[in-house]
Short mmCIF file of C-alpha atoms in Angstrom, two decimals:
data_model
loop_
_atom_site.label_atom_id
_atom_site.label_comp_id
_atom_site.label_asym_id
_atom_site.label_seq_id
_atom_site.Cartn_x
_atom_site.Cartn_y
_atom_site.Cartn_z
CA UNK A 25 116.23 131.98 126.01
CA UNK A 26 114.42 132.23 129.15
CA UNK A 27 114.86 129.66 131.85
CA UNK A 28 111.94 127.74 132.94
CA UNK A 29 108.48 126.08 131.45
CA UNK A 30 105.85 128.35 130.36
CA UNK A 31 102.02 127.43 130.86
CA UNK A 32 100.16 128.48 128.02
CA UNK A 33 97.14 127.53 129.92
CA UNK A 34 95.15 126.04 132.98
CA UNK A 35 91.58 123.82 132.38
CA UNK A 36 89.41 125.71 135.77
CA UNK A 37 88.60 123.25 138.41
CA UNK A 38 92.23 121.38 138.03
CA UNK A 39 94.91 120.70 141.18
CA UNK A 40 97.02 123.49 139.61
CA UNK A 41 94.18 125.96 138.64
CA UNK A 42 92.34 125.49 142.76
CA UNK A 43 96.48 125.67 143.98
CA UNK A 44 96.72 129.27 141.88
CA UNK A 45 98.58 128.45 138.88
CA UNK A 46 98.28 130.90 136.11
CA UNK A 47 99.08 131.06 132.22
CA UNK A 48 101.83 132.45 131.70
CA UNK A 49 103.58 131.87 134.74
CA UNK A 50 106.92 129.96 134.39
CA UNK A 51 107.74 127.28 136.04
CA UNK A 52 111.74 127.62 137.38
CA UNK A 53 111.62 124.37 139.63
CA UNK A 54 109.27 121.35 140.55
CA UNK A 55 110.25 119.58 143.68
CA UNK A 56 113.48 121.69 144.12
CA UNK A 57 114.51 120.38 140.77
CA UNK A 58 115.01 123.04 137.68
CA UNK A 59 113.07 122.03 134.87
CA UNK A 60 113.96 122.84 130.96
CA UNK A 61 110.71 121.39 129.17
CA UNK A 62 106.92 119.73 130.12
CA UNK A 63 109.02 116.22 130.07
CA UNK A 64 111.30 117.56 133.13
CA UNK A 65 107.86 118.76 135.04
CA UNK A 66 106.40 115.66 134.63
CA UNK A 67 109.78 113.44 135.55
CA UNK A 68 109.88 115.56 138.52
CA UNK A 69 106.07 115.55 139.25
CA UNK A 70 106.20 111.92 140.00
CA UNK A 71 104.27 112.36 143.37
CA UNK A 72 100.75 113.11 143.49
CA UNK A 73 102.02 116.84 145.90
CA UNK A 74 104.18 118.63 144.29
CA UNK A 75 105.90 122.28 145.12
CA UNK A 76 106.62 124.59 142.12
CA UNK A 77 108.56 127.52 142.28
CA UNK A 78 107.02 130.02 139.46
CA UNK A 79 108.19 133.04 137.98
CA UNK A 80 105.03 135.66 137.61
CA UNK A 81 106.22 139.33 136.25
CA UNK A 82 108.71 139.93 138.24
CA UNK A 83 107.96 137.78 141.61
CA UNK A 84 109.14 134.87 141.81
CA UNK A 85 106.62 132.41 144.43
CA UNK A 86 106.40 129.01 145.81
CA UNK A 87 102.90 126.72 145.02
CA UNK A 88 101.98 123.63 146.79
CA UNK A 89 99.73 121.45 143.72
CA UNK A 90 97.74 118.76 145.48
CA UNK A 91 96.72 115.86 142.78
CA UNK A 92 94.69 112.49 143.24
CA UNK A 93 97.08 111.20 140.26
CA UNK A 94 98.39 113.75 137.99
CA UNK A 95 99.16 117.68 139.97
CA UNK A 96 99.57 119.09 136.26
CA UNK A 97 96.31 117.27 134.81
CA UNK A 98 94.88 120.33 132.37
CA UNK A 99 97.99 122.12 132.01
CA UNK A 100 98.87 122.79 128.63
CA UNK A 101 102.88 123.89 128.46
CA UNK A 102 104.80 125.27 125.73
CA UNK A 103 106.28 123.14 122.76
CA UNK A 104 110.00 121.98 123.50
CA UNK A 105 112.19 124.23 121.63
CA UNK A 106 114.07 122.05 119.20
CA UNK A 107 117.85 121.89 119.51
CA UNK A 108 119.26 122.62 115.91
CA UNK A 109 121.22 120.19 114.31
CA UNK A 110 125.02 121.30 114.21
CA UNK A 111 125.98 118.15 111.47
CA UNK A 112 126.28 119.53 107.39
CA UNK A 113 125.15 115.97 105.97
CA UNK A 114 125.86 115.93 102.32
CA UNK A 115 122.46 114.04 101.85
CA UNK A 116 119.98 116.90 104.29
CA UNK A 117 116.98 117.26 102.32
CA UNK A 118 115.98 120.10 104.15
CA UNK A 119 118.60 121.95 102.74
CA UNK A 120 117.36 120.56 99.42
CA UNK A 121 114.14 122.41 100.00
CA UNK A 122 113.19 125.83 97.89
CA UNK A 123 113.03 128.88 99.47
CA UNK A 124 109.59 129.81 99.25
CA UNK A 125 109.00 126.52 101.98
CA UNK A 126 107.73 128.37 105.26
CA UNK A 127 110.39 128.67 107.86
CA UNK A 128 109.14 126.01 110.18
CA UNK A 129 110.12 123.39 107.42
CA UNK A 130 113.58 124.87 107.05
CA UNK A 131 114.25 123.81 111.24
CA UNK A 132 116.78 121.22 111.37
CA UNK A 133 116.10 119.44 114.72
CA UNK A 134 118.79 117.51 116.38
CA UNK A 135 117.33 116.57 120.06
CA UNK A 136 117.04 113.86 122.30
CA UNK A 137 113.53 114.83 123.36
CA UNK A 138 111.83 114.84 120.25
CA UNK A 139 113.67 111.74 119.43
CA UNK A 140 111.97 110.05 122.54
CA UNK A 141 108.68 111.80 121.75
CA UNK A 142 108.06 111.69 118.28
CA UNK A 143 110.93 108.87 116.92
CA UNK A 144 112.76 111.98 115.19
CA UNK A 145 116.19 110.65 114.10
CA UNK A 146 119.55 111.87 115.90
CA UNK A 147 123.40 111.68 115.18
CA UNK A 148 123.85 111.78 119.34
CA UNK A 149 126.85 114.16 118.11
CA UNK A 150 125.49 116.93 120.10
CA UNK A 151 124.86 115.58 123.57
CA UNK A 152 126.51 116.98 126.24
CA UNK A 153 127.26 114.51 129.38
CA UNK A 154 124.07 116.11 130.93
CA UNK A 155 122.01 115.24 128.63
CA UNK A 156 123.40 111.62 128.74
CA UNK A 157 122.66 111.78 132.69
CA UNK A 158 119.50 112.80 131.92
CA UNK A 159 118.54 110.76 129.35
CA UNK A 160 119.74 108.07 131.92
CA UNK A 161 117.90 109.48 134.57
CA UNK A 162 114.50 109.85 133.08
CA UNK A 163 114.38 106.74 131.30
CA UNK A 164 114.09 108.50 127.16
CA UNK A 165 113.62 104.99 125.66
CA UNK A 166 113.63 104.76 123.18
CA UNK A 167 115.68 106.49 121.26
CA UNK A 168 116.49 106.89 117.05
CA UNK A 169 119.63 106.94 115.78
CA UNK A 170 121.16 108.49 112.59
CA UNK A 171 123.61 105.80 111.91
CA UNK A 172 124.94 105.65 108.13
CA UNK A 173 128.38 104.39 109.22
CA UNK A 174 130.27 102.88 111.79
CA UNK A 175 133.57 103.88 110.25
CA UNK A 176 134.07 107.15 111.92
CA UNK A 177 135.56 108.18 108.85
CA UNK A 178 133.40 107.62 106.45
CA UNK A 179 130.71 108.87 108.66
CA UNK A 180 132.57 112.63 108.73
CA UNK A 181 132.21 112.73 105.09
CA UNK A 182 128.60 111.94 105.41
CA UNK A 183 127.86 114.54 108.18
CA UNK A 184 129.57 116.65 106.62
CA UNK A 185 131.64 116.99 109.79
CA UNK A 186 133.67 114.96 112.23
CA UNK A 187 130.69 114.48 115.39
CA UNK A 188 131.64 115.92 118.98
CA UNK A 189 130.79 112.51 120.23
CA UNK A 190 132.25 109.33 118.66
CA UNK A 191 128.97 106.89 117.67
CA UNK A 192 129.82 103.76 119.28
CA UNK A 193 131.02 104.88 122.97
CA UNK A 194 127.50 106.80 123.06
CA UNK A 195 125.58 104.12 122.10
CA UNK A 196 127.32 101.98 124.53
CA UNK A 197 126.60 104.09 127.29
CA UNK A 198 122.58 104.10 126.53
CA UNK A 199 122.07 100.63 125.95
CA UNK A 200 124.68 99.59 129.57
CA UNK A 201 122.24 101.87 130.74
CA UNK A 202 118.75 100.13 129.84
CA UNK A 203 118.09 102.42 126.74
CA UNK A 204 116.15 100.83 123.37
CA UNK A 205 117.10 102.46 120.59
CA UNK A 206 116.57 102.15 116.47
CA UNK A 207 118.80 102.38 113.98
CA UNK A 208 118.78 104.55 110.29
CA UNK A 209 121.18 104.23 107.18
CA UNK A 210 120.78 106.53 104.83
CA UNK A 211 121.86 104.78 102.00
CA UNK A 212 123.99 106.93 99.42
CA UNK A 213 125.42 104.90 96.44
CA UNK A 214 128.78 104.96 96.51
CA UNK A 215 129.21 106.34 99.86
CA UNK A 216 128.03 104.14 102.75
CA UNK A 217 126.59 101.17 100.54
CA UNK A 218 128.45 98.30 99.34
CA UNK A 219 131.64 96.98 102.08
CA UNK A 220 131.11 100.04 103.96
CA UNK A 221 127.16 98.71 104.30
CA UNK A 222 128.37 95.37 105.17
CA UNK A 223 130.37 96.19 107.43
CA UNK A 224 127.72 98.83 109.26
CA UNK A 225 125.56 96.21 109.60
CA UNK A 226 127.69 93.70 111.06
CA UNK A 227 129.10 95.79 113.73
CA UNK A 228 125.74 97.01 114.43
CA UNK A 229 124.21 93.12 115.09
CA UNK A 230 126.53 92.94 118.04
CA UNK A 231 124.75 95.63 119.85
CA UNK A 232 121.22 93.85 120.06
CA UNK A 233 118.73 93.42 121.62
CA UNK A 234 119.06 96.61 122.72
CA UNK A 235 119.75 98.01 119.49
CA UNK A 236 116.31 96.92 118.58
CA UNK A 237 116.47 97.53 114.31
CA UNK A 238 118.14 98.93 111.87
CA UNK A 239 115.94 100.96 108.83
CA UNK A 240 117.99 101.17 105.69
CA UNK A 241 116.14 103.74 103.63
CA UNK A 242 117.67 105.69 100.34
CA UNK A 243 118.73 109.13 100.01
CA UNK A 244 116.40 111.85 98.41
CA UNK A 245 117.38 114.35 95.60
CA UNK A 246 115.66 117.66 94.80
CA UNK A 247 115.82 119.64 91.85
CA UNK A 248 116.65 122.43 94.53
CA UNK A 249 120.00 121.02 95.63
CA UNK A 250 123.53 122.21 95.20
CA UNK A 251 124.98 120.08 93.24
CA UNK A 252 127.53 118.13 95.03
CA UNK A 253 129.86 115.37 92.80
CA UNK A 254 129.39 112.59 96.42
CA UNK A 255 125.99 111.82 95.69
CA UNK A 256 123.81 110.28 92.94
CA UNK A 257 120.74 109.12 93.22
CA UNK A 258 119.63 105.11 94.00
CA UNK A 259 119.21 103.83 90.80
CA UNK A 260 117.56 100.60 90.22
CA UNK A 261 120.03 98.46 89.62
CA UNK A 262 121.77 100.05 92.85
CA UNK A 263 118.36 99.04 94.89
CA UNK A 264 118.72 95.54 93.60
CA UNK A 265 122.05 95.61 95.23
CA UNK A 266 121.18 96.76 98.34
CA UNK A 267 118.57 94.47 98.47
CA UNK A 268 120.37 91.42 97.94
CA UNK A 269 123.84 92.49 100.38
CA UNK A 270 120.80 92.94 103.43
CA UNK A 271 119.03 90.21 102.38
CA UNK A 272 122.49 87.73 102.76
CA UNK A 273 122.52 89.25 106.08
CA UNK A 274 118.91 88.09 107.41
CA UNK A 275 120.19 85.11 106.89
CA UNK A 276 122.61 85.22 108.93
CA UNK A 277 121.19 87.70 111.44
CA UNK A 278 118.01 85.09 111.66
CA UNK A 279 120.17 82.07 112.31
CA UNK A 280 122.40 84.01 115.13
CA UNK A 281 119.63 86.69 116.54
CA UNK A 282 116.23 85.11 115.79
CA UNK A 283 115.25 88.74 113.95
CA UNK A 284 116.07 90.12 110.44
CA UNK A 285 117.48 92.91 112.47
CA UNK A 286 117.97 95.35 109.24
CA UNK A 287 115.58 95.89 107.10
CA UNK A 288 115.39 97.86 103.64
CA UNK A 289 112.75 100.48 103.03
CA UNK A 290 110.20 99.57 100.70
CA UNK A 291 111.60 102.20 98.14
CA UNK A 292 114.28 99.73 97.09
CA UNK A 293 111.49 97.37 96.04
CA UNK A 294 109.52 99.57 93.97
CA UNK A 295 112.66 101.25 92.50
CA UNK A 296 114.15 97.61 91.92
CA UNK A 297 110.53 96.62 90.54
CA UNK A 298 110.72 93.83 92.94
CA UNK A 299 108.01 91.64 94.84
CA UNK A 300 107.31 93.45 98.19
CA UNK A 301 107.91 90.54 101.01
CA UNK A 302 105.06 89.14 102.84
CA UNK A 303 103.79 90.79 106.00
CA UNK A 304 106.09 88.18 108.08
CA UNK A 305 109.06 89.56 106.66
CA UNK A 306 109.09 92.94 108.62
CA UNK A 307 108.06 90.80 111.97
CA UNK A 308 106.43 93.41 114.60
CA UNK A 309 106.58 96.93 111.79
CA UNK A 310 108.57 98.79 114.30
CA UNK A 311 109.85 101.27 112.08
CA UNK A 312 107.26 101.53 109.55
CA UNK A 313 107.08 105.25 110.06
CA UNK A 314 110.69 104.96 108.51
CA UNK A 315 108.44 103.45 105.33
CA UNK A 316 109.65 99.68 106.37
CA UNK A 317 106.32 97.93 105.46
CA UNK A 318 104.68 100.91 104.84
CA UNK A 319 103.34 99.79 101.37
CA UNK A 320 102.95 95.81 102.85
CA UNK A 321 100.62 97.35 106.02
CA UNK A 322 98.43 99.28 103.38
CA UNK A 323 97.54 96.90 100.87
CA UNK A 324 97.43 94.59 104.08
CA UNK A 325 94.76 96.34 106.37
CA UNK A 326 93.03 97.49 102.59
CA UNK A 327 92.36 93.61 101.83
CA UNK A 328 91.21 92.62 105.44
CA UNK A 329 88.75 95.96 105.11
CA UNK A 330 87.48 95.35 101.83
CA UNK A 331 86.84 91.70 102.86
CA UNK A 332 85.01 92.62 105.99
CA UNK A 333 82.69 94.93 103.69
CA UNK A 334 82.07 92.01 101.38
CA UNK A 335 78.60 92.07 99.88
CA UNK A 336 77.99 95.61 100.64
CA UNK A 337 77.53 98.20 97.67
CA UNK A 338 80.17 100.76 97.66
CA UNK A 339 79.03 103.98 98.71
CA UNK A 340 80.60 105.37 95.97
CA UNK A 341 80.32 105.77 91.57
CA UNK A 342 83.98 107.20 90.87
CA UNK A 343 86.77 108.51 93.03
CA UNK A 344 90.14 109.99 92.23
CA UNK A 345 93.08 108.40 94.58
CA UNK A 346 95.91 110.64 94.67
CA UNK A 347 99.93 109.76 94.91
CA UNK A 348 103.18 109.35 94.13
CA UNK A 349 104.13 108.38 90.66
CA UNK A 350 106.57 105.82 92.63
CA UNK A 351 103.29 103.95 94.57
CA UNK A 352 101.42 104.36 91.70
CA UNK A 353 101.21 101.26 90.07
CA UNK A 354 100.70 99.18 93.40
CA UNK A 355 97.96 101.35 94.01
CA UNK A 356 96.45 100.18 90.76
CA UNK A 357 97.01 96.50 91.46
CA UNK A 358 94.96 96.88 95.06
CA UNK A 359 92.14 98.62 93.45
CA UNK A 360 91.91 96.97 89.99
CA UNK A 361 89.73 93.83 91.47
CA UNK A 362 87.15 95.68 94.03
CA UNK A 363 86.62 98.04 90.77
CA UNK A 364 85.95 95.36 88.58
CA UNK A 365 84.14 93.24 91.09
CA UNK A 366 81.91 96.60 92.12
CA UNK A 367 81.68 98.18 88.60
CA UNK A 368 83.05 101.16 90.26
CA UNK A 369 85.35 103.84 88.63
CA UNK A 370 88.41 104.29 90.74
CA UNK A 371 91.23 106.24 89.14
CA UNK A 372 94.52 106.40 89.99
CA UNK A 373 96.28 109.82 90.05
CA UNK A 374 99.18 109.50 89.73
CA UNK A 375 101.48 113.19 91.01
CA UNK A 376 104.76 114.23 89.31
CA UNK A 377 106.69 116.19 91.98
CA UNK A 378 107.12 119.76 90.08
CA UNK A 379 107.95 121.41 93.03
CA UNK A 380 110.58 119.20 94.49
CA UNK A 381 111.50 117.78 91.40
CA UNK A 382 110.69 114.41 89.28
CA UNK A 383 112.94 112.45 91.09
CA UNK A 384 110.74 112.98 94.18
CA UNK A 385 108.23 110.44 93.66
CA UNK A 386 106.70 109.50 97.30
CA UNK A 387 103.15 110.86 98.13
CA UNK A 388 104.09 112.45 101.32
CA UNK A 389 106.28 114.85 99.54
CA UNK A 390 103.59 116.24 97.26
CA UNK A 391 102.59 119.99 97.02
CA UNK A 392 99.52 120.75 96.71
CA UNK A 393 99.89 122.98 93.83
CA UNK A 394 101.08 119.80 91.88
CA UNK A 395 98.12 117.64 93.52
CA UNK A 396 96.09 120.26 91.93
CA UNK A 397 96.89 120.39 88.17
CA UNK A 398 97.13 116.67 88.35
CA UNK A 399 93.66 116.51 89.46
CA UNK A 400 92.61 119.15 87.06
CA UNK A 401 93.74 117.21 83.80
CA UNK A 402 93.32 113.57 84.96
CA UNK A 403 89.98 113.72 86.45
CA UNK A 404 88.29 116.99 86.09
CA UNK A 405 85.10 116.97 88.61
CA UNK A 406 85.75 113.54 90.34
CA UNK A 407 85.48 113.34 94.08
CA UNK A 408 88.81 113.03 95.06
CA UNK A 409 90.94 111.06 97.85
CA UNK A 410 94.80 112.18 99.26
CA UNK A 411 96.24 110.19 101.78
CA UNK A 412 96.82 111.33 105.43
CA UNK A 413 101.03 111.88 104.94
CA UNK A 414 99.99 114.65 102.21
CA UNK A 415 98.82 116.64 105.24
CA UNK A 416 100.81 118.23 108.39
CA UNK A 417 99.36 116.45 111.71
CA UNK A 418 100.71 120.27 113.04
CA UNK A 419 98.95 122.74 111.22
CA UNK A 420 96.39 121.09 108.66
CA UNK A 421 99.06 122.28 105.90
CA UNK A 422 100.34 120.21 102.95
CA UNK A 423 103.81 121.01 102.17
CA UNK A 424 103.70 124.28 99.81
CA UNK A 425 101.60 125.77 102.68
CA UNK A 426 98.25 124.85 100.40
CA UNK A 427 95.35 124.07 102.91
CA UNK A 428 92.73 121.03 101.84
CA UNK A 429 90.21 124.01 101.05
CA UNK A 430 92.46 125.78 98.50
CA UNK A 431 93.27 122.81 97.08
CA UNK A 432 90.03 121.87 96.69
CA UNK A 433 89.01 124.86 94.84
CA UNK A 434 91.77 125.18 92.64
CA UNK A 435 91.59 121.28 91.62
CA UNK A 436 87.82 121.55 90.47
CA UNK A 437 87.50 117.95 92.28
CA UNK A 438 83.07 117.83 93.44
CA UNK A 439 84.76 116.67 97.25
CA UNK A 440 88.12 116.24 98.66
CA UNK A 441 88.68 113.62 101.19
CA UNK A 442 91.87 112.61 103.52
CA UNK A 443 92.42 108.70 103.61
CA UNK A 444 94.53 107.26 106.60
CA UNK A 445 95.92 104.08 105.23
CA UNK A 446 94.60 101.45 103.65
CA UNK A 447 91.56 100.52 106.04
CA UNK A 448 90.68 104.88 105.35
CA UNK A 449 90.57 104.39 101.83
CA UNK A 450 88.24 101.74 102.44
CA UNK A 451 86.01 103.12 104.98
CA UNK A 452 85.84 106.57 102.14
CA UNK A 453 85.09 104.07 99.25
CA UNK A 454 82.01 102.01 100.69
CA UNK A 455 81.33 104.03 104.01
CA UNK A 456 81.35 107.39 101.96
CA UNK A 457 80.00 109.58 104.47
CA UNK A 458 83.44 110.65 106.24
CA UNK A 459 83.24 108.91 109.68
CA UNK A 460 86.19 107.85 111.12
CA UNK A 461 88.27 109.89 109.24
CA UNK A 462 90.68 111.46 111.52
CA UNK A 463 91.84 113.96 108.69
CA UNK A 464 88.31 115.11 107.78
CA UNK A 465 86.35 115.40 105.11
CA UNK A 466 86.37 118.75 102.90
CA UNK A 467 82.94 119.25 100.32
CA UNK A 468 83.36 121.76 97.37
CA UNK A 469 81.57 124.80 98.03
#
């Protein structure tokens, strides 16, 4: 792997393009500092002058970048180049996945970096002392944890592997050192659930504020998996279980921490067939992209968009909404009353997983080969809605490579449109003319 940064490309008329910086150069040092990746340019960038020392062919040159604010403003550098994860986790759905999945999917990132930029989760079992420095250094906060266990035993059977790094030391050293971080359980029945979960949880408390939250969310089992006689899937009398053993501990987490502090993903509820809590119960969301409140935000920010449209005519006759079998019937209970009230046709669709397997049952795992043949023989010629999480932020892609357009075709639906959230599938059902939409809108053609 070759040392350095490479720049992909320079906007004309920028500090770096007027100081002679040049795609494809690579950068080897900023401010006599070596750099790895774009976040050690910009840590080391932080004065408005800057000297870069660049590799170009086979010279190797010095640059002076004069800035007002930002030298590298218009610089566009390479991706980071994910560190691969070195744990064996018994519960990895990505090496659950089938093998016609493109490659990218089969990448199995473990690094600090994407953690800090995109809230990835970590095990920390690979950092190296430098990386601790220069997490410490640069100020990564925060940072997302793979958890599961603090019994260092019981997390080796769940890795797969006894970790290079023992958990709680390195957590110690980030949060003495001013680092946030968030917490994940993966939650496999009769594994880490249970005493083992009650005892996680405890020993976790002590470690906040700075240990900001804990996400409890359960395990996920393809049809593609080896077969392994350690794990069986969250049943629902196993997700009343877990909800209750967390629950006990708000209480006392509340009373001793003023926060709930753990918090059960809202998969538990559905599976358990339980109430979801009210809005207050997941207090600021912060790891809702670990579906904690997912399902409360949505049918919250779908109510206070549907009441803010009151008195309007929809924009639309009929519409097909696309998910999970597992969301499915909440869906129904948002929608049933602005149908009724609007005497408009909205139909829920809801998607068995074929290509992952039944027991696969959240939208964001669909393919859209599935997505398809459900639309096909549920609502032949509707318009029809998926939501955002179908569809790669990346590359545009839904998870069996499908592009909107294909599916599209092969569904038959008259218009396929991308929903983001609850206030999206508002905007598509009385806006109907795609604004807003950050996903876009795709008409059949």
């Amino acid at each position: 792997m070759p040392a350095g940064v490479l720049v992909e490309n320079v906007a004309a008329g920028m500090p770096a393009e007027r100081s002679g910086l040049r795609p494809g150069d690579r950068l080897l040092e900023v401010n006599g500092r070596k750099v790895d990746d774009h976040l050690d340019v910009r840590f080391h960038a932080a004065d408005c002058d800057v000297i870069v020392d660049v590799r170009r062919g086979k010279e190797r040159i010095a640059l002076r970048i004069e800035g007002e604010d930002d030298p590298f403003r218009g610089v566009v550098f390479e991706e980071i180049r994910p560190r691969v994860c070195a744990s064996k986790c018994v519960f990895c759905f990505i090496d659950q996945l089938p093998a016609e999945v493109r490659p990218s999917l089969k990448v199995k990132d473990e690094d600090f970096r994407l953690s800090f930029l995109h809230g990835n989760y970590m095990t920390l079992g690979n950092l190296k002392d430098r990386d601790l420095a220069r997490i410490l250094e640069q100020r990564l906060s925060p940072l997302y944890v793979s958890i599961h266990a603090v019994d260092e035993k019981v997390r080796a059977v769940l890795l797969g592997r006894p970790p290079r790094r023992p958990l709680l030391p390195t957590m110690e050293a980030l949060l003495e050192g001013g680092i946030e971080l968030y917490g994940q359980i993966v939650l496999c029945p009769g594994l880490n659930d249970g005493a083992v979960l009650d005892e996680t949880m405890t020993v976790l408390s002590s470690y906040h504020p700075g240990l900001r939250g804990v996400a409890v969310v359960p395990l996920g089992l393809s049809s593609h998996r080896e077969k392994d006689d350690l794990l069986s899937p969250v049943t629902p009398a196993v997700a009343a279980d877990v909800i209750d053993s967390i629950e006990r501990k708000q209480d006392v987490f509340r009373a001793r921490l003023g926060t709930r502090f753990v918090f059960p993903g809202d998969e538990f509820y559905l599976l358990a067939g339980r109430d979801l809590p009210p809005a207050a119960f997941y207090e600021e969301y912060d790891q809702v992209e670990d579906g904690v409140g997912m399902v409360r935000r949505f049918r919250e920010r779908f109510d206070d968009a549907v009441a803010e449209r009151s008195g309007r005519p929809p924009a639309v006759d009929r519409l097909a909404l696309v998910t999970g079998t597992l969301f499915a019937g909440t869906l129904e209970s948002c929608l049933g009353k602005v149908s009724a009230l609007n005497d408009i046709d909205l139909k829920v669709v809801p998607v068995k997983n074929r290509f992952l397997g039944s027991t696969i049952t959240v939208a964001g795992l669909l393919g859209g080969r599935d997505v398809a043949t459900a639309l096909r023989e549920e609502a032949p010629g509707y318009p029809a809605v998926i939501p955002a999480e179908m569809v790669s932020r990346a590359n545009g892609l839904l998870l069996d490579d499908y592009t909107p357009h294909r599916l599209l075709e092969e569904s038959g639906a008259a218009e396929l449109f991308i929903a983001d959230g609850g206030e999206g599938l508002a905007r598509r059902i009385w806006d109907g003319d795609g604004r807003d939409e950050p996903a876009g809108t795709y008409p059949h053609r």
